[in-house]
Coordinates of C-alpha atoms and ligand atoms in Angstrom, one line a residue:
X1 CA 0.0 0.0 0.0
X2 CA 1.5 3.4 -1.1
X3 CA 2.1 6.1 1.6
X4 CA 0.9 9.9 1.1
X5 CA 1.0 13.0 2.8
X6 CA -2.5 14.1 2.5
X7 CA -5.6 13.0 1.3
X8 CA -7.6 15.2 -0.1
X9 CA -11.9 15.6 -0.1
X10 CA -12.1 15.1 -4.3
X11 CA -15.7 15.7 -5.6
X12 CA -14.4 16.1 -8.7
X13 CA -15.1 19.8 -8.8
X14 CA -12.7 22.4 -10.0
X15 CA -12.2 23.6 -6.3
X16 CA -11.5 19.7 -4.9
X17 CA -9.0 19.9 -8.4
X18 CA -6.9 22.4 -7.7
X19 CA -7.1 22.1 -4.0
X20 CA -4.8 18.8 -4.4
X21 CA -3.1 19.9 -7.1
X22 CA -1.7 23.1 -4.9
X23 CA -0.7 20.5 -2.3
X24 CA 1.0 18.1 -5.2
X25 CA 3.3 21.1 -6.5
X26 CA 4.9 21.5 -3.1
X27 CA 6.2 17.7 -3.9
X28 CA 3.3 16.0 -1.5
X29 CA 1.8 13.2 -2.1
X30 CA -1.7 13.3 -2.4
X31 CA -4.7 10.3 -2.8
X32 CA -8.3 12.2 -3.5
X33 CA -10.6 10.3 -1.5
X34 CA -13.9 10.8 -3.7
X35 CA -17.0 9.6 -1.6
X36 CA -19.9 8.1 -3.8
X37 CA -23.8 7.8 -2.1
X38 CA -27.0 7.2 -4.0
X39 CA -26.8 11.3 -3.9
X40 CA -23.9 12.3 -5.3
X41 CA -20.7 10.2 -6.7
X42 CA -19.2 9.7 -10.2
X43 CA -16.8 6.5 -9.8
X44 CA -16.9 6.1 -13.5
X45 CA -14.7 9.0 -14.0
X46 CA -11.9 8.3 -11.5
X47 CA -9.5 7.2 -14.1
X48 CA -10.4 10.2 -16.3
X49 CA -9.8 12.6 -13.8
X50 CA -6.5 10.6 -12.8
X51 CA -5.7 11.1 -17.0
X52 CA -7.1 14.7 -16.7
X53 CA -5.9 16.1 -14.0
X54 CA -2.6 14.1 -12.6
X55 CA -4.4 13.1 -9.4
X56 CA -4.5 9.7 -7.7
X57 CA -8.0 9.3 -6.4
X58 CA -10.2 6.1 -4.9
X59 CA -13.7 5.9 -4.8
X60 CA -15.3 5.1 -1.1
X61 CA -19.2 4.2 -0.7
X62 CA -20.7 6.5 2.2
X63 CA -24.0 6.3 1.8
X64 CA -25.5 4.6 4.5
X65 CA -24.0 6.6 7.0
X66 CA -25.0 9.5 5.0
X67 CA -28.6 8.3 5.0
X68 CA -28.6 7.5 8.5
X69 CA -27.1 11.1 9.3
X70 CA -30.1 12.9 7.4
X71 CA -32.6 10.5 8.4
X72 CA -31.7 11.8 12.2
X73 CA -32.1 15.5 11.1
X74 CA -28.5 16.6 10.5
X75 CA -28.4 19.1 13.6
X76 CA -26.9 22.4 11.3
X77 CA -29.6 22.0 9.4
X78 CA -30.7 21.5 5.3
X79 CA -30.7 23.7 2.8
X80 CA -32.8 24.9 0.0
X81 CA -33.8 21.5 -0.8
X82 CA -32.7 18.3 1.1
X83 CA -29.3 19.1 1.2
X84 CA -27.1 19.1 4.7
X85 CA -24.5 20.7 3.5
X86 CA -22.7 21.4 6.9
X87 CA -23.7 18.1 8.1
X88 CA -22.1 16.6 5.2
X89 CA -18.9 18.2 5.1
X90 CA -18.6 16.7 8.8
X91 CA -19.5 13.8 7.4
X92 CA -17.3 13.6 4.8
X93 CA -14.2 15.1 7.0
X94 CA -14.7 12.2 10.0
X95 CA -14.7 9.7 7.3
X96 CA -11.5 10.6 5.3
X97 CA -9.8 11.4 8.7
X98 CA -10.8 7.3 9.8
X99 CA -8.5 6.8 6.1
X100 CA -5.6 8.8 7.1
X101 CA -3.9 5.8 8.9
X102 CA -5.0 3.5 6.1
X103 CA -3.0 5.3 3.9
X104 CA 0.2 6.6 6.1
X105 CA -1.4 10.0 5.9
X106 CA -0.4 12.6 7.8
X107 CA -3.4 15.7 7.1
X108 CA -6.6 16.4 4.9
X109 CA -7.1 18.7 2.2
X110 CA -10.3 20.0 1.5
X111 CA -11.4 23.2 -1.6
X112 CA -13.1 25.2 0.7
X113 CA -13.0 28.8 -0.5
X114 CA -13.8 31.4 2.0
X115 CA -17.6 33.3 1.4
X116 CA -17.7 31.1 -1.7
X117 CA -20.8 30.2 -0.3
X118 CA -23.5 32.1 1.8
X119 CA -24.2 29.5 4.4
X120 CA -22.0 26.7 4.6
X121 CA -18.3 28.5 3.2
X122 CA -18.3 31.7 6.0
X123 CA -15.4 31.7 8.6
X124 CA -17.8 30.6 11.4
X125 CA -19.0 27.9 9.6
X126 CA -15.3 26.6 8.5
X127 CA -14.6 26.7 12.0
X128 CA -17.9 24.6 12.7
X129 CA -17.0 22.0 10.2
X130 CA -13.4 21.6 11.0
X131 CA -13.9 21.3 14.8
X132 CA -17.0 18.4 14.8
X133 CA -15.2 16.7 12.4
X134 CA -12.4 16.3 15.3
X135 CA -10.3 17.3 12.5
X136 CA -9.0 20.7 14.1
X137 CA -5.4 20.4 13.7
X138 CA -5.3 17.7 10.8
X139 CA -7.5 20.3 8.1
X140 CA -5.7 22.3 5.4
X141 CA -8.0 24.3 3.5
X142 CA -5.5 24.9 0.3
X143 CA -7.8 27.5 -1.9
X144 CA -7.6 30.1 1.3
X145 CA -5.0 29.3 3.7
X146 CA -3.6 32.4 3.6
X147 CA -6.9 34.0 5.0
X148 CA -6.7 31.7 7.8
X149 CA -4.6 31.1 11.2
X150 CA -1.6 29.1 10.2
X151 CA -2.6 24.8 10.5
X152 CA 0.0 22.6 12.2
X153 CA 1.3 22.0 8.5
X154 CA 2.0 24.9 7.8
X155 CA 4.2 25.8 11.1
X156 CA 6.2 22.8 11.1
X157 CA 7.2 23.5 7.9
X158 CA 5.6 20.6 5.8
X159 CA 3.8 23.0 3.8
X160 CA 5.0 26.3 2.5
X161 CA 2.1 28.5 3.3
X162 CA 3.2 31.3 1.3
X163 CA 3.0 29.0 -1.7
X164 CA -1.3 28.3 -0.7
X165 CA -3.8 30.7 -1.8
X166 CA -5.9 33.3 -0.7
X167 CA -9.0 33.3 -2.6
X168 CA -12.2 34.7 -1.1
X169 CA -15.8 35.0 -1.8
X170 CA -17.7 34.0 -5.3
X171 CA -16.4 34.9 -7.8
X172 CA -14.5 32.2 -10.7
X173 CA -11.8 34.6 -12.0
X174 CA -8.6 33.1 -9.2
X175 CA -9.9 29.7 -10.1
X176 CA -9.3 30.0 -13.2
X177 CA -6.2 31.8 -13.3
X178 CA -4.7 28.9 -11.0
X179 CA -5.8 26.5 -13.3
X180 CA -4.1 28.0 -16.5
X181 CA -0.6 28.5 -14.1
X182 CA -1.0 24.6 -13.6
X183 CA -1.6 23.6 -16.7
X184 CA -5.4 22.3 -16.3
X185 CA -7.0 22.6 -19.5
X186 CA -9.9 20.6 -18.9
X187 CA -12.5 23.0 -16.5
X188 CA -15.4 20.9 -15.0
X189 CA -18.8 22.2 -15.3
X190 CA -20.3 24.0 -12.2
X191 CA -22.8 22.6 -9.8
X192 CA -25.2 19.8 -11.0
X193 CA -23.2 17.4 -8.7
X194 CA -25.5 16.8 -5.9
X195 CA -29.2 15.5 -6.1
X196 CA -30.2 16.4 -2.5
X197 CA -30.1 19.7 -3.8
X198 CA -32.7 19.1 -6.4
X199 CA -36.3 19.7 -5.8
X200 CA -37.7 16.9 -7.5
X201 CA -34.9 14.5 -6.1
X202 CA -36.1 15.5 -3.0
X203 CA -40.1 15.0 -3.7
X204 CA -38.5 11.1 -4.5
X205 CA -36.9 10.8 -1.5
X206 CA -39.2 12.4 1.0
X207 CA -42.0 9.3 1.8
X208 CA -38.3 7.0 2.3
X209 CA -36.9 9.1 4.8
X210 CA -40.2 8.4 7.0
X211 CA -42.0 5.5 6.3
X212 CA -38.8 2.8 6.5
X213 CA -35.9 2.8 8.3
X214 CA -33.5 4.4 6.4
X215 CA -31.3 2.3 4.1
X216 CA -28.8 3.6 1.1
X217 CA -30.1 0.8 -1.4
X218 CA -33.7 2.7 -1.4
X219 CA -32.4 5.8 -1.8
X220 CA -30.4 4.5 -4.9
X221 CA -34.1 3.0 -5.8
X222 CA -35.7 6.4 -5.4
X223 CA -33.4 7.9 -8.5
X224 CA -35.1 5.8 -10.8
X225 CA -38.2 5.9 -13.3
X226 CA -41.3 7.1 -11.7
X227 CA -41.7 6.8 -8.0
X228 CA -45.2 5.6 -7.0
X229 CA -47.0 5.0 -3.4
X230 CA -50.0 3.7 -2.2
X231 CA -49.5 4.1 1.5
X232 CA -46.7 2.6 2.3
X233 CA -46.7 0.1 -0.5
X234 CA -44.1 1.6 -2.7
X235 CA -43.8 0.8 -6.3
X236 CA -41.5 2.3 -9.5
X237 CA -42.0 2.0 -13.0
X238 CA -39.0 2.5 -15.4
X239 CA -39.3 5.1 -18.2
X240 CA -36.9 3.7 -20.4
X241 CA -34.7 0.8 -21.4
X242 CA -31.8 2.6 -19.7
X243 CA -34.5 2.5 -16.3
X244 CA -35.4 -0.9 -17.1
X245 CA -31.6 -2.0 -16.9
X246 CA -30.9 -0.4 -13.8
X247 CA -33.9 -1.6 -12.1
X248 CA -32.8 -5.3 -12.9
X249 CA -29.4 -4.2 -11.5
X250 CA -30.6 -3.0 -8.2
X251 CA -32.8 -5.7 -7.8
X252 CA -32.9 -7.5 -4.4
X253 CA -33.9 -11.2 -3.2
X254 CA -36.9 -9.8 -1.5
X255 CA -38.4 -7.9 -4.6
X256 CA -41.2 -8.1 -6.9
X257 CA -40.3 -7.8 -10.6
X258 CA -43.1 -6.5 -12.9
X259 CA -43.5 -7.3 -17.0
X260 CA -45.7 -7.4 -19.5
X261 CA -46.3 -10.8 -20.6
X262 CA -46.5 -10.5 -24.0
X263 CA -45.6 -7.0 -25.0
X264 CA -42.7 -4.7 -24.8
X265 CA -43.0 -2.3 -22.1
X266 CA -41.5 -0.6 -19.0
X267 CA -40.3 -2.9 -16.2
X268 CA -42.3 -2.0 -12.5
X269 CA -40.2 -2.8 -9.1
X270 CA -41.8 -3.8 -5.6
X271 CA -39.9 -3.5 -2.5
X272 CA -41.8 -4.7 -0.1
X273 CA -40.9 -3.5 3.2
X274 CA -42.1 -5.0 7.0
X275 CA -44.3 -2.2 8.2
X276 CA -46.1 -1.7 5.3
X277 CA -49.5 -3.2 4.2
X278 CA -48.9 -6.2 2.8
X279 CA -48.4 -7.2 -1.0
X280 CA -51.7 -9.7 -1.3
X281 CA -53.4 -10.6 -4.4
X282 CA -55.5 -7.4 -4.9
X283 CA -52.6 -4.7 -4.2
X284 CA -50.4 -7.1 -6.7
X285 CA -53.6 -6.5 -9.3
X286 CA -53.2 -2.7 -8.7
X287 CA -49.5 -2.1 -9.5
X288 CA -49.8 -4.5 -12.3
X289 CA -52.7 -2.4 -13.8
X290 CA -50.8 0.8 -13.0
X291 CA -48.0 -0.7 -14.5
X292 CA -50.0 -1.6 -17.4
X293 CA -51.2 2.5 -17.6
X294 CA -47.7 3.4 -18.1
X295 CA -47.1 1.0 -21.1
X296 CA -48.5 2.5 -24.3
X297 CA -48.6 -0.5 -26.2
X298 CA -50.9 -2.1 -23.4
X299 CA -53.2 0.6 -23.6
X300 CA -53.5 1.3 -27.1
X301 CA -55.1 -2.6 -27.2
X302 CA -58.1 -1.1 -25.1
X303 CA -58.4 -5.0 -23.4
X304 CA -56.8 -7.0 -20.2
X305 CA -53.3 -7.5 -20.7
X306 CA -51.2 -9.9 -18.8
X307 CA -48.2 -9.1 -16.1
X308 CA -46.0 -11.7 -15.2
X309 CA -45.2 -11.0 -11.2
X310 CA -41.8 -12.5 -10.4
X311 CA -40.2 -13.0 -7.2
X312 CA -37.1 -14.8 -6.4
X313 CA -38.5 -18.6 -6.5
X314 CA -41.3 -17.9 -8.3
X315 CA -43.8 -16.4 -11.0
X316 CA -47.4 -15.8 -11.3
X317 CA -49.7 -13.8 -14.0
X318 CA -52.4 -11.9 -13.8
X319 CA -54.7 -10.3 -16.1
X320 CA -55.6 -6.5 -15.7
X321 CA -56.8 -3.5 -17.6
X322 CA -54.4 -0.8 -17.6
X323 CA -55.7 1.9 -14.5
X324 CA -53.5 4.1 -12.4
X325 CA -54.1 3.1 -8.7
X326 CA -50.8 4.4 -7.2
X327 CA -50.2 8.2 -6.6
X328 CA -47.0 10.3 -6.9
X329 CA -44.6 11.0 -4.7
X330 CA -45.7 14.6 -2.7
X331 CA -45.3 18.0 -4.3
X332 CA -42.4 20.0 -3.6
X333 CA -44.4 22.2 -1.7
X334 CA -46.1 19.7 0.5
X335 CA -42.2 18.7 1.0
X336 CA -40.9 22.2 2.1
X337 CA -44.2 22.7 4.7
X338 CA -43.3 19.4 5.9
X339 CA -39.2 19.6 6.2
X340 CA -39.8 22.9 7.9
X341 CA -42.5 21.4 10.5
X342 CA -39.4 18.3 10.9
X343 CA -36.6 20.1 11.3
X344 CA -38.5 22.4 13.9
X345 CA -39.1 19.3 15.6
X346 CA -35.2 18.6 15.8
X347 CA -34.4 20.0 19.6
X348 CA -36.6 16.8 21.0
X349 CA -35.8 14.4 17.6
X350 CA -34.8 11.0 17.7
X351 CA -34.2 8.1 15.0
X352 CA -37.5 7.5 15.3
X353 CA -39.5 8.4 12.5
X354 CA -42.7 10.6 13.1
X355 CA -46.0 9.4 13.8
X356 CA -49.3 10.9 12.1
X357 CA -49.6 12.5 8.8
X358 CA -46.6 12.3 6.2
X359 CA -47.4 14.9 3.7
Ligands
SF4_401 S1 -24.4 19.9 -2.1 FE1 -24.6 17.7 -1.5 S2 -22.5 16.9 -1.7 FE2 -22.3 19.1 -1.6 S3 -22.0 19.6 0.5 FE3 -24.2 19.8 0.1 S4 -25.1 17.8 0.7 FE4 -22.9 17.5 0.4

């Protein structure tokens, strides 16, 4: 196993980028330790950004600790949408810092840049981060060093901190400049990297953050085709052959697989959880007639069609018209009232999920 100096928070972002790349050029060895959950992740383009950008980086699954750390309402709270952003960074800081031995580490990097962001990027909140991660002396912050007090690294003379930067608030113009003076051509996009902060991902994963125990392979679930409940009976229904594939793929022992008998069409998914109503013969009837709604072939025939139900040790067929009997997730706005009315709730909150209405 290869030894490093540092390992370094890599989203893949141009701040994560050039964050470890400031560290490399002083001679350090760096590994980017890019964390992948059913929200955010791209572990398909570690060996281009290696290519790209010089930079040694392993993908590391976090996801259920990141779902069990929102499911508990993360205690500095959510942003705009379902996004914990401070919760997340603490998150992602106690995880790397478990790495460090791993690795023959010695500190993290991470691309914060000062007032970069309203909420989560002011001083206060830096100091917030770094301090309940228990990462207080082991934290270089690269991009803006030099607009902060001096790190352990810095004083012993491992890093030359008149070689860090000082970038401050919004703005894209320092970033870019650094990138040009090292030779990164390539510039990733901006934003789009995180699903939590996406309205309609949130409407998806609302009804899973309260009616089951919380559990990363659902979330992953929730990202695909259309999400459809009828209490807590949950069912989804690709849109596509690309859906269709992944729902095979994420298919589990203790789920129902939904298909047209005889036609092409969209695949539908059951996971049937304990504490929900139970999958009997009618509620089967119901998803395979929803599922038969969503498959244009079946309803252009204007007659029953047949759905072949499989489970793992067995299959069955029944015969339905198509008929939507599931509803959609909640609207965004039934989500905010209700996040709002949760997170107020977070001084006396527990694991527990609430009881009484859930949108
Ligand atoms: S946008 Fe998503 S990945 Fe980024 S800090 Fe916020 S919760 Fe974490």
């Amino acid at each position: 196993m290869p030894h490093y100096h540092a390992l370094a928070l890599f989203s893949g972002g141009l701040d994560s980028i050039l964050a470890t790349r400031l560290i490399m050029a002083q001679g350090l060895r760096v590994l980017g330790i890019h964390f992948v959950s059913p929200f955010f992740g791209k572990p398909q383009a570690v060996e281009s950004w290696q290519r790209d950008y010089g930079v040694e980086v392993q993908a590391f699954a976090i996801g259920q600790a990141f779902v069990d750390m929102l499911a508990r309402r993360p205690p500095h709270g959510i942003g705009k949408a379902l996004n914990p952003c401070v919760d997340c960074k603490i998150l992602m800081l106690r995880q790397a810092r478990e790495l460090l031995p791993r690795f023959g580490a010695q500190f993290l990097v991470s691309g914060e840049v000062l007032g970069q962001r309203p909420m989560s990027q002011r001083e206060d909140t830096l100091n917030t981060i770094r301090n309940a991660a228990g990462v207080r002396d082991l934290l270089l912050r690269p991009l803006c060093a030099q607009h902060l007090p001096p790190t352990p690294m810095e004083t012993s003379g491992l890093v030359d901190r008149q070689r860090l930067g000082a970038m401050h608030g919004r703005g894209r113009k320092a970033q870019l400049a650094l990138a040009q003076s090292l030779g990164i051509t390539r510039i990733p996009a901006q934003g789009g990297g995180c699903r939590l902060t996406e309205r309609e991902s949130a409407r998806r994963y609302w009804p899973l953050l309260h009616l089951f125990p919380p559990r990363a392979e659902d979330f992953s679930l929730a990202n695909i085709g259309r999400q459809l409940w009828h209490g807590r009976r949950w069912l989804v229904i690709a849109r596509n052959n690309h859906d269709n594939a992944r729902l095979e793929a994420l298919r589990q022992p203790e789920d129902l697989l939904l298909r047209l008998t005889h036609l092409p069409g969209p695949l539908g998914l059951i996971r049937p959880h304990p504490g929900a109503e139970p999958w009997d013969a009618d509620a089967l009837r119901q998803a395979a007639a929803t599922l038969a709604h969503f498959a244009p072939k079946a309803r252009a025939r204007g007659t029953a069609v047949s759905i072949t139900v499989e489970t793992a040790f067995h299959q069955t067929t029944v015969d339905v018209l198509p008929a939507c009997r599931f509803d959609a997730p909640p609207s965004w706005e039934d989500v905010r009232t209700a996040k709002a009315a949760w997170m107020a709730e977070a001084t006396t909150a527990t694991a527990s999920p609430p009881e009484g209405p859930l949108w």
